[in-house]
Amino acid sequence: MKKLKKLTSALVVATALGVCAAPVLAAVQPNMAKVEERKARKTQIVGERVGKVLVKAFELYNQDLVDEAIAELLEVKSNNEFDTATLNRFLGNLYATKDEKQSIKYLTLAVAPDLLSFGDQSTSMKLLADMLLQDKQYQKAVKAYEDWIRFTGEQNADAYMRIANAYYLMEQHAKVIAPADDAIRFSPKPIEGPYQLKMAAYYDLKQYKELVAVVETMVQLFPENKQFWVYLGNFYTLTEEYGKALSTLQLAYSQGYLEKDSEVRMLAQMYANNNIPYKAAVTMEKHVKSGLVKRDKTNLTFIASNYQAAREFAKAADYYGELAKLTNDADAYRRQGSAYSAVQKYNEAIAAYDKSLSLNVDKPSGVYMSLVDAYFYQKKYKEAFAALMNAKKDPSMARQVRSWESYIRDKAKQKGISL
């Protein structure tokens, strides 16, 4: 955990704690004098006939008889605007459980005259906004949430979060940021949602520096969320900060946060990108053996090539051999031969080269030249010369062949070997 605290401390971003150089106004500015006037407004009471119907409908609702409650309310009509608004409010509430469009219809009628009590008007406006969002009427939902904020004077984190979400769903990504920031500012404690929306918006806008700053904050505030560490490691690559990408993923790995095949492969690839091939190979090898990462052509090639880059030629040869058996690939046998040659296991190298040639490797002349090396260092000059003659069939190898041909002839002559 010391490492975790050290990194998260290094990732502090002032906005994560709501600290700003100067006060920032929220997106919606209510007129608080009018809010107080509304709160002080005298509360009206429904007429006796409507009151009885409302009591009956409420009893039916409590018995889970929603359709019957709705039917009861639809039966009554009133010339009193307040009574009608109240009936529409109840209908809007009941329809919210089963029919979004009908709920929107009646809630719109309920709030339009602004005759309900402050509390009832407020909750009805909020429910209307929620129904519009649920019904995918995103632009109307944004306006409804803003109207609710102006009416109540309440700078509400959830409302701003929903506004930001509506803009994101409309793919108006640039408009997501301000309400998401307001959701962060007015939340009593840090919540993940608005940060995730900002992350998604900046990613879609291809504003990668801003994206990284947001995810750094997310890691700082929510270090237990494993996925945020993976995001941060990945997004550092978008700003070409490969060292930071690696250190982030290393720390996540040490905390046990990298649990998926793709995440482990990302860490291994990051080691390779940072010129640490041994760690790249070891990391991938460990998880291939555990079964988390597939033992397939791509991953075996990765292990083998990184062991070779790390000059762990014997291990590279083993994995090229495994790859060759899996794929029956001529080039895998050629690479295995090259790795064996590097550790002077010439017999094994020759066997691998011969297998590569038998599988019709691309550019066989190159493999024949590798055989020349392997045979020559075993002092098998006759076999080396035969391999050289095969390489000579490729005109592009003429220069290399000439430099070897006289040298091999001289060595064979010294040893009394007839070529």
XYZ file of C-alpha atoms in Angstrom:
419
model
C 0.000 0.000 0.000
C 2.959 2.365 0.476
C 3.591 2.268 -3.259
C -0.086 2.889 -3.911
C -0.140 5.946 -1.653
C 3.070 7.255 -3.191
C 1.732 7.131 -6.724
C -1.695 8.496 -5.897
C -0.074 11.378 -4.028
C 1.952 12.127 -7.133
C -1.228 12.206 -9.198
C -2.992 14.907 -7.191
C -5.063 17.218 -9.324
C -6.525 20.264 -7.601
C -9.901 20.022 -9.261
C -10.439 16.587 -7.770
C -10.992 18.209 -4.405
C -13.000 21.067 -5.812
C -10.093 23.475 -5.271
C -10.061 26.283 -7.806
C -8.002 29.397 -8.202
C -11.164 31.490 -8.405
C -14.875 30.841 -7.755
C -16.627 29.210 -10.688
C -20.307 29.829 -11.277
C -22.521 26.831 -11.816
C -24.159 26.279 -15.188
C -27.601 27.260 -13.833
C -28.033 30.339 -11.632
C -31.394 30.422 -9.795
C -32.974 33.678 -8.683
C -33.001 32.986 -4.948
C -35.410 35.838 -4.180
C -38.025 34.217 -6.412
C -37.279 30.838 -4.853
C -38.067 32.269 -1.423
C -41.277 33.804 -2.779
C -42.392 30.410 -4.049
C -41.618 28.763 -0.738
C -43.671 31.398 1.106
C -46.651 30.997 -1.209
C -49.910 30.033 0.507
C -50.745 26.356 0.154
C -54.063 25.525 -1.507
C -56.344 22.605 -0.671
C -58.277 20.504 -3.189
C -62.061 20.498 -3.205
C -64.026 17.842 -1.351
C -65.069 15.839 -4.426
C -61.539 15.679 -5.843
C -60.134 14.981 -2.370
C -62.345 11.882 -2.008
C -61.228 10.580 -5.402
C -57.588 11.090 -4.503
C -58.033 9.161 -1.236
C -59.733 6.303 -3.113
C -57.009 6.221 -5.778
C -54.310 6.215 -3.118
C -55.949 3.251 -1.357
C -56.072 1.333 -4.646
C -52.416 2.138 -5.278
C -51.471 0.808 -1.842
C -53.167 -2.463 -2.846
C -51.007 -2.579 -5.999
C -54.105 -1.839 -8.105
C -52.417 0.805 -10.238
C -54.714 0.467 -13.278
C -57.778 0.803 -11.084
C -56.297 3.847 -9.342
C -55.618 5.481 -12.711
C -59.156 4.710 -13.901
C -60.547 6.300 -10.738
C -58.619 9.517 -11.354
C -59.529 9.671 -15.032
C -63.218 9.587 -14.159
C -63.214 12.894 -12.318
C -63.059 16.333 -13.940
C -62.805 19.748 -12.309
C -63.049 23.354 -13.396
C -60.641 24.341 -10.628
C -57.100 24.767 -11.975
C -55.449 23.707 -8.740
C -57.616 20.584 -8.466
C -56.835 19.705 -12.101
C -53.105 20.216 -11.573
C -53.260 17.964 -8.508
C -55.137 15.239 -10.407
C -52.600 15.451 -13.238
C -49.773 15.201 -10.712
C -51.188 11.972 -9.265
C -51.779 10.563 -12.730
C -48.210 11.437 -13.732
C -46.864 9.677 -10.649
C -48.930 6.547 -11.256
C -48.089 6.356 -14.963
C -44.377 6.673 -14.091
C -44.454 3.028 -13.000
C -45.777 1.758 -16.339
C -45.977 4.276 -19.197
C -43.312 6.943 -19.650
C -45.109 8.918 -22.345
C -48.372 9.126 -20.401
C -46.419 10.088 -17.294
C -44.711 12.879 -19.249
C -48.080 14.074 -20.583
C -49.731 14.405 -17.187
C -46.701 15.740 -15.336
C -46.298 18.432 -18.005
C -49.933 19.420 -17.481
C -49.460 19.340 -13.713
C -46.487 21.704 -13.534
C -47.428 24.102 -16.348
C -49.716 26.418 -14.298
C -47.286 26.462 -11.309
C -50.124 26.156 -8.787
C -48.962 23.167 -6.735
C -47.325 23.566 -3.363
C -43.581 24.206 -3.477
C -42.799 20.603 -2.492
C -45.271 19.036 -4.920
C -44.204 21.293 -7.797
C -40.556 20.496 -7.103
C -40.962 16.719 -6.998
C -43.210 16.766 -10.073
C -40.685 18.803 -12.075
C -37.884 16.426 -11.052
C -39.926 13.360 -11.960
C -40.830 14.933 -15.312
C -37.146 15.460 -16.063
C -36.376 11.851 -15.095
C -39.178 10.558 -17.323
C -37.952 12.617 -20.273
C -34.444 11.243 -19.806
C -35.796 7.708 -19.522
C -37.859 8.242 -22.691
C -34.689 9.402 -24.517
C -36.023 12.927 -24.988
C -32.609 14.180 -24.001
C -32.784 17.844 -25.015
C -36.116 18.275 -23.236
C -34.696 16.455 -20.218
C -31.791 18.920 -20.027
C -34.201 21.867 -20.014
C -36.415 20.172 -17.443
C -33.521 19.599 -15.035
C -32.372 23.182 -15.481
C -35.930 24.424 -14.839
C -36.041 22.333 -11.672
C -32.758 23.835 -10.437
C -34.044 27.346 -11.120
C -37.333 26.600 -9.385
C -35.873 25.035 -6.238
C -32.613 26.959 -6.036
C -30.963 23.627 -5.259
C -27.533 23.101 -6.812
C -27.974 19.365 -7.003
C -25.148 17.028 -8.021
C -27.522 14.338 -9.288
C -29.358 16.776 -11.556
C -26.112 18.033 -13.100
C -24.954 14.437 -13.486
C -28.107 13.637 -15.447
C -27.681 16.742 -17.599
C -24.129 15.673 -18.402
C -25.362 12.168 -19.190
C -28.058 13.529 -21.509
C -25.477 15.546 -23.448
C -23.259 12.483 -23.711
C -26.133 10.371 -25.015
C -26.788 13.078 -27.616
C -23.087 12.841 -28.524
C -22.633 16.520 -27.698
C -19.401 15.648 -25.943
C -18.080 19.185 -25.481
C -21.213 20.067 -23.499
C -20.692 17.182 -21.065
C -17.795 18.783 -19.214
C -19.460 21.790 -17.520
C -22.391 19.931 -15.942
C -20.097 17.051 -14.979
C -17.864 19.570 -13.196
C -20.939 20.981 -11.451
C -21.916 17.467 -10.360
C -18.424 17.074 -8.885
C -18.535 20.499 -7.245
C -21.901 20.030 -5.566
C -21.589 16.409 -4.519
C -21.116 16.080 -0.747
C -18.507 13.396 -1.361
C -16.548 12.237 -4.425
C -18.601 10.025 -6.764
C -17.352 8.149 -9.787
C -20.142 8.932 -12.276
C -19.252 12.474 -13.381
C -15.572 11.609 -13.664
C -16.440 8.661 -15.888
C -18.567 10.926 -18.083
C -15.708 13.439 -18.375
C -13.331 10.617 -19.212
C -15.614 9.322 -21.958
C -16.239 12.813 -23.355
C -12.556 13.776 -23.487
C -11.737 10.438 -25.114
C -14.351 10.990 -27.820
C -13.107 14.561 -28.281
C -9.537 13.212 -28.600
C -8.404 15.671 -25.926
C -5.940 13.224 -24.465
C -4.059 15.505 -22.056
C -7.323 16.481 -20.404
C -8.366 12.835 -20.457
C -5.213 11.762 -18.621
C -5.670 14.510 -16.015
C -9.200 13.293 -15.278
C -8.148 9.668 -14.922
C -5.223 10.650 -12.689
C -7.823 12.245 -10.443
C -10.010 9.145 -10.590
C -7.111 6.960 -9.468
C -6.380 9.348 -6.633
C -9.965 9.505 -5.400
C -11.013 5.916 -6.093
C -7.799 3.852 -5.786
C -9.769 0.687 -5.052
C -11.366 0.724 -8.513
C -9.092 -1.615 -10.443
C -10.366 -0.593 -13.850
C -9.297 3.034 -13.406
C -5.652 1.949 -13.060
C -5.901 0.041 -16.308
C -7.488 3.052 -18.015
C -4.718 5.338 -16.780
C -1.936 3.024 -17.914
C -3.566 2.721 -21.316
C -4.303 6.432 -21.724
C -0.725 7.458 -20.924
C 0.201 5.810 -24.213
C -2.095 8.272 -26.010
C 0.085 11.130 -24.733
C 3.241 9.086 -25.418
C 4.153 8.987 -21.729
C 5.317 5.395 -21.906
C 7.323 5.477 -18.692
C 4.264 6.621 -16.748
C 2.143 4.018 -18.514
C 4.517 1.294 -17.416
C 4.883 2.484 -13.815
C 1.100 2.745 -13.460
C 0.521 -0.738 -14.804
C 3.364 -2.143 -12.699
C 1.795 -0.725 -9.567
C -1.637 -1.992 -10.545
C -0.120 -5.416 -11.173
C 1.627 -5.438 -7.790
C -1.721 -4.681 -6.138
C -3.372 -7.596 -7.963
C -5.508 -5.283 -10.104
C -4.613 -6.776 -13.489
C -6.880 -9.791 -13.678
C -7.760 -10.115 -17.356
C -5.868 -11.595 -20.284
C -5.862 -8.225 -22.079
C -4.554 -6.380 -19.007
C -1.607 -8.703 -18.467
C -0.743 -8.575 -22.160
C -0.867 -4.770 -21.983
C 1.675 -4.791 -19.137
C 3.947 -7.183 -21.010
C 3.711 -5.052 -24.143
C 4.536 -1.956 -22.092
C 7.726 -3.644 -20.844
C 8.641 -4.367 -24.448
C 7.857 -0.786 -25.521
C 10.128 0.497 -22.755
C 13.004 -1.751 -23.875
C 12.740 -4.165 -20.957
C 12.381 -7.364 -23.007
C 13.272 -9.781 -20.201
C 10.414 -8.552 -17.991
C 8.132 -8.577 -21.025
C 8.912 -12.238 -21.693
C 8.772 -13.327 -18.044
C 5.443 -11.597 -17.429
C 3.814 -13.152 -20.470
C 5.374 -16.554 -19.774
C 4.065 -16.603 -16.195
C 0.496 -16.029 -17.257
C 0.652 -18.374 -20.221
C 1.707 -21.070 -17.773
C -1.085 -20.131 -15.350
C -3.645 -20.371 -18.137
C -4.802 -16.749 -17.908
C -3.187 -15.909 -21.241
C -3.724 -18.164 -24.229
C -0.866 -20.353 -25.417
C -1.298 -19.271 -29.020
C 0.878 -18.161 -31.916
C 0.833 -14.469 -31.016
C 1.754 -14.915 -27.367
C 4.400 -17.584 -27.946
C 5.992 -15.369 -30.590
C 5.980 -12.489 -28.107
C 7.722 -14.553 -25.421
C 10.287 -15.989 -27.811
C 11.178 -12.698 -29.504
C 11.502 -10.858 -26.191
C 13.711 -13.583 -24.718
C 15.819 -13.287 -27.848
C 15.981 -9.483 -27.473
C 17.049 -10.019 -23.856
C 19.790 -12.380 -25.120
C 18.208 -15.299 -23.311
C 18.808 -17.394 -26.399
C 18.238 -20.833 -24.874
C 14.793 -19.799 -23.623
C 14.057 -18.139 -26.926
C 14.945 -21.366 -28.723
C 12.593 -23.357 -26.478
C 9.681 -21.047 -27.232
C 10.420 -20.852 -30.950
C 10.416 -24.643 -30.901
C 7.051 -24.710 -29.134
C 5.739 -22.176 -31.619
C 7.053 -24.244 -34.518
C 5.331 -27.407 -33.262
C 2.081 -25.507 -32.748
C 2.056 -23.869 -36.173
C 4.391 -26.028 -38.285
C 5.766 -22.697 -39.420
C 9.023 -22.649 -41.377
C 10.085 -19.246 -40.067
C 9.623 -20.379 -36.447
C 12.106 -23.199 -37.089
C 14.488 -20.716 -38.718
C 14.303 -18.452 -35.659
C 14.822 -21.423 -33.377
C 17.933 -22.313 -35.332
C 19.237 -18.766 -34.978
C 18.701 -18.848 -31.212
C 20.493 -22.193 -30.903
C 23.396 -20.871 -32.951
C 23.733 -17.925 -30.566
C 24.444 -20.346 -27.684
C 26.619 -22.587 -29.887
C 24.201 -25.494 -29.889
C 25.026 -26.171 -33.503
C 23.521 -29.653 -33.858
C 20.168 -28.367 -32.600
C 20.509 -25.314 -34.853
C 21.209 -27.475 -37.911
C 18.168 -29.652 -37.192
C 15.977 -26.561 -36.917
C 17.358 -25.049 -40.128
C 16.827 -28.316 -42.016
C 13.227 -28.461 -40.788
C 12.715 -24.872 -41.920
C 14.005 -25.709 -45.393
C 11.812 -28.800 -45.592
C 8.785 -26.559 -45.018
C 9.742 -24.257 -47.903
C 10.834 -21.262 -45.863
C 10.764 -17.863 -47.548
C 14.240 -16.947 -48.842
C 15.924 -20.327 -48.295
C 19.296 -18.808 -49.252
C 19.368 -17.008 -45.911
C 18.820 -20.281 -44.085
C 21.577 -21.941 -46.128
C 23.950 -19.151 -45.078
C 22.999 -19.825 -41.445
C 23.808 -23.490 -42.046
C 27.199 -22.438 -43.397
C 27.913 -20.791 -40.040
C 26.703 -23.757 -37.988
C 28.696 -26.328 -39.995
C 31.810 -24.183 -40.205
C 32.063 -23.680 -36.457
C 31.800 -27.450 -36.059
C 34.657 -27.714 -38.573
C 32.396 -29.618 -40.938
C 33.794 -27.871 -43.985
C 32.338 -30.218 -46.575
C 28.790 -29.711 -45.272
C 29.421 -25.971 -44.912
C 30.562 -25.796 -48.537
C 27.515 -27.744 -49.732
C 25.221 -25.313 -47.895
C 27.168 -22.434 -49.440
C 26.606 -23.782 -52.949
C 22.885 -23.906 -52.288
C 22.967 -20.288 -51.079
C 24.903 -19.371 -54.246
C 21.797 -20.102 -56.333
C 20.388 -16.815 -55.083
C 22.124 -13.940 -56.953
C 21.453 -11.558 -54.062
C 23.759 -13.644 -51.861
C 26.721 -13.442 -54.291
C 28.797 -11.060 -52.179
C 28.441 -13.134 -49.003
C 29.102 -16.351 -50.872
C 32.334 -14.983 -52.373
C 33.696 -13.968 -48.981
C 32.992 -17.426 -47.585
C 33.932 -19.598 -50.542
C 37.680 -18.977 -50.604
C 37.825 -19.061 -46.797
C 36.183 -22.494 -46.606
C 38.317 -23.845 -49.432
C 41.475 -22.739 -47.607
C 40.375 -24.302 -44.321
C 39.400 -27.563 -46.011
C 42.700 -27.684 -47.872
C 44.613 -27.174 -44.602
C 42.756 -30.132 -43.124
C 43.152 -32.276 -46.223
C 39.429 -32.330 -46.873
C 38.230 -32.686 -50.443
C 35.252 -30.500 -51.267
